Short mmCIF file of N, CA and C in Angstrom, two decimals:
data_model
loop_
_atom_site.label_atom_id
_atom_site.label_comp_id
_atom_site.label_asym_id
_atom_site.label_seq_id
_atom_site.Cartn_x
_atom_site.Cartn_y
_atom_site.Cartn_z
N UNK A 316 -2.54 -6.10 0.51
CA UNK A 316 -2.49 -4.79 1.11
C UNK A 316 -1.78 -4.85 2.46
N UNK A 317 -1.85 -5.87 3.04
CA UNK A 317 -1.18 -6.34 4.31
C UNK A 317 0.25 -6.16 4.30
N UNK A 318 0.39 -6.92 3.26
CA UNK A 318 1.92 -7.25 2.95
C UNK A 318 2.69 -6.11 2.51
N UNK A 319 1.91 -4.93 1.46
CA UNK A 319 2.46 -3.78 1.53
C UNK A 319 2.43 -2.69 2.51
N UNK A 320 1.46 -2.54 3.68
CA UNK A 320 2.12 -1.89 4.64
C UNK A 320 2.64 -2.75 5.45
N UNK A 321 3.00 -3.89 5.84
CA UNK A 321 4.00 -4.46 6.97
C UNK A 321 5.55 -3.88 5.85
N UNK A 322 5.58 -3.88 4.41
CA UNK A 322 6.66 -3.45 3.62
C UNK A 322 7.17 -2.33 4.13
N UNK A 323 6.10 -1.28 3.92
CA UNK A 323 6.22 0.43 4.00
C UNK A 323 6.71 0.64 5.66
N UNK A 324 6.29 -0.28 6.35
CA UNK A 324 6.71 0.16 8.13
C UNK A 324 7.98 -0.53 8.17
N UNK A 325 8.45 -1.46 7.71
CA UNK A 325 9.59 -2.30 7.97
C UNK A 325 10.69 -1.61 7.25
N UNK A 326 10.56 -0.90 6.87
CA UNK A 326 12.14 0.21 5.76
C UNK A 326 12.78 1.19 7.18
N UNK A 327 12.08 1.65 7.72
CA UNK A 327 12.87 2.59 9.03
C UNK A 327 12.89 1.84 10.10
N UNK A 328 12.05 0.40 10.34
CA UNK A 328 12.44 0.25 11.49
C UNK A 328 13.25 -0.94 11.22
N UNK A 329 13.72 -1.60 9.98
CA UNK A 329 15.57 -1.98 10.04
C UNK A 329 16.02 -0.82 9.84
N UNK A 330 16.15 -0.15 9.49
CA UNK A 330 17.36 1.21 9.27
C UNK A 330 17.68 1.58 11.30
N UNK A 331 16.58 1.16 11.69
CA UNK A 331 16.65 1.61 13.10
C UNK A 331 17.92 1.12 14.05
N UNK A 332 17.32 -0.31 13.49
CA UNK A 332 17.76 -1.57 14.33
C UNK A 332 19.09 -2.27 13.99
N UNK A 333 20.08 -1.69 12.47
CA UNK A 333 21.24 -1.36 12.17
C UNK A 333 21.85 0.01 12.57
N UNK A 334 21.15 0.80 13.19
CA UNK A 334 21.92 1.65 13.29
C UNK A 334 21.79 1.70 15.00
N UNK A 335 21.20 0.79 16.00
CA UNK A 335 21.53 0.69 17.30
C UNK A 335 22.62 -0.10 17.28
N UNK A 336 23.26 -1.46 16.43
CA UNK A 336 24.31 -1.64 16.16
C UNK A 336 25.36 -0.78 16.53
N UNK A 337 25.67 0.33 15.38
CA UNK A 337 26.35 1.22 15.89
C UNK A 337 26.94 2.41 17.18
N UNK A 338 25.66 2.53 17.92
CA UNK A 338 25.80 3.21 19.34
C UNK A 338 24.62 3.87 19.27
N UNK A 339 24.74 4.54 20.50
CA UNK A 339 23.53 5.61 21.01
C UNK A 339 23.01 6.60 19.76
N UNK A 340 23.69 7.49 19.92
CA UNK A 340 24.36 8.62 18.78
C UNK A 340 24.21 8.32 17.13
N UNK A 341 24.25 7.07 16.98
CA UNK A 341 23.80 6.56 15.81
C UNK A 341 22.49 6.15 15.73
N UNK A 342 21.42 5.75 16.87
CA UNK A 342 20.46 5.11 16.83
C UNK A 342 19.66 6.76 16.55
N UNK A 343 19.96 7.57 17.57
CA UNK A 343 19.04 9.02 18.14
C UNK A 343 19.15 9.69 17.04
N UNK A 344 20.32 9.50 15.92
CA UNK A 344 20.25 10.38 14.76
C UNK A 344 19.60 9.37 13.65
N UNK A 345 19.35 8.30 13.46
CA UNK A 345 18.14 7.74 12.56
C UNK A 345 17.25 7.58 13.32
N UNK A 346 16.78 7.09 14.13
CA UNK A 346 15.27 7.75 14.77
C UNK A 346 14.97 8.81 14.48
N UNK A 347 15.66 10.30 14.82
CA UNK A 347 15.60 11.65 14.49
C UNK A 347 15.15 11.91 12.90
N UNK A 348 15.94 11.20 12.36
CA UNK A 348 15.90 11.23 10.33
C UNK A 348 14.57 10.55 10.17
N UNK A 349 14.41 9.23 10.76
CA UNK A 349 13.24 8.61 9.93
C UNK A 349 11.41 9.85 10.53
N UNK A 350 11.73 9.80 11.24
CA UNK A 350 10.46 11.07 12.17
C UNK A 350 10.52 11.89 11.42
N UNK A 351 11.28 13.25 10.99
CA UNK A 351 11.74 14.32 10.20
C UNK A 351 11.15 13.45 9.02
N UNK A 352 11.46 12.46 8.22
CA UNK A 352 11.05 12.11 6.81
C UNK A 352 9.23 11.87 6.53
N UNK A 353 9.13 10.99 7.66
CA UNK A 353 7.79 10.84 8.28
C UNK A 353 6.62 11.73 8.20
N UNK A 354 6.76 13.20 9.03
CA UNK A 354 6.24 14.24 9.29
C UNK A 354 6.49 15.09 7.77
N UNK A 355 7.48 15.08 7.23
CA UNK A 355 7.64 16.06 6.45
C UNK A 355 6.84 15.38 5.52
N UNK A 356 6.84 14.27 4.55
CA UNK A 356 6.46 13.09 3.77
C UNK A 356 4.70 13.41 4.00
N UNK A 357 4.27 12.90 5.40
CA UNK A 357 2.93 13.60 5.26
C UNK A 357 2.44 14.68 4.89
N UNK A 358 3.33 15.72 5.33
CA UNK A 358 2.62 17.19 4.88
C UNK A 358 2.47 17.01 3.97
N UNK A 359 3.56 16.70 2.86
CA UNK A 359 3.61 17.04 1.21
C UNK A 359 2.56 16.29 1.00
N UNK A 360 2.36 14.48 1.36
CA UNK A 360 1.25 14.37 1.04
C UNK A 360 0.08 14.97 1.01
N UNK A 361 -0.18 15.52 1.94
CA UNK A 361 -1.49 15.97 2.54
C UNK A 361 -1.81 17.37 1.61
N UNK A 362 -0.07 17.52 1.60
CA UNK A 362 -0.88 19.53 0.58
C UNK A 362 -0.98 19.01 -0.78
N UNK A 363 -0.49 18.20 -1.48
CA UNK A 363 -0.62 17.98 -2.52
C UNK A 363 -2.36 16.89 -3.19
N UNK A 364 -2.61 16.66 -1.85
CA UNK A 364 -4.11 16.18 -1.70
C UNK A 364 -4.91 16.68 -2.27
N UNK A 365 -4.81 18.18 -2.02
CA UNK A 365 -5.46 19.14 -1.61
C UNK A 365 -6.61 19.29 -0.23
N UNK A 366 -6.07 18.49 0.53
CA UNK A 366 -6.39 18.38 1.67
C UNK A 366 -7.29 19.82 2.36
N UNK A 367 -6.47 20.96 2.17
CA UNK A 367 -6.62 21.96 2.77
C UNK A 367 -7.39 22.79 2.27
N UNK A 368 -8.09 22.53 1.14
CA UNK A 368 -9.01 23.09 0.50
C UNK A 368 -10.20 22.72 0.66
N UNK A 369 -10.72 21.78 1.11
CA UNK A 369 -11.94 21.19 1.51
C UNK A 369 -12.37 22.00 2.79
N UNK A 370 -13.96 22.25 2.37
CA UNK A 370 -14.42 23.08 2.93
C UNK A 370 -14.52 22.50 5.05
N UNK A 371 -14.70 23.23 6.13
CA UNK A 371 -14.89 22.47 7.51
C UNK A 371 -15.95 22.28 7.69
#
């Protein structure tokens, strides 16, 4: 279980660390993408949970 989330965290942060390679502008727009995928990725998780149906 270890080994699959050090997996699941390590996919954006090389995508990161090839794309500071490239410049500023390249780093701020995959940082920007992987966050946006991140946030969005949870919601769907979360509504498709049915998260939001459980009573407070």
């Amino acid at each position: 279980m270890v080994l699959t989330n050090m997996s699941y965290y390590a996919i954006p942060l090389v995508s990161v660390m090839f794309s500071g390679h490239l410049g500023n502008v390249h780093l701020a727009g995959a940082t920007l993408g992987n966050s946006w995928a991140t946030v969005t990725g949870y919601a769907f998780v979360a509504t498709l949970s049915g998260a939001h149906y459980w009573p407070p």
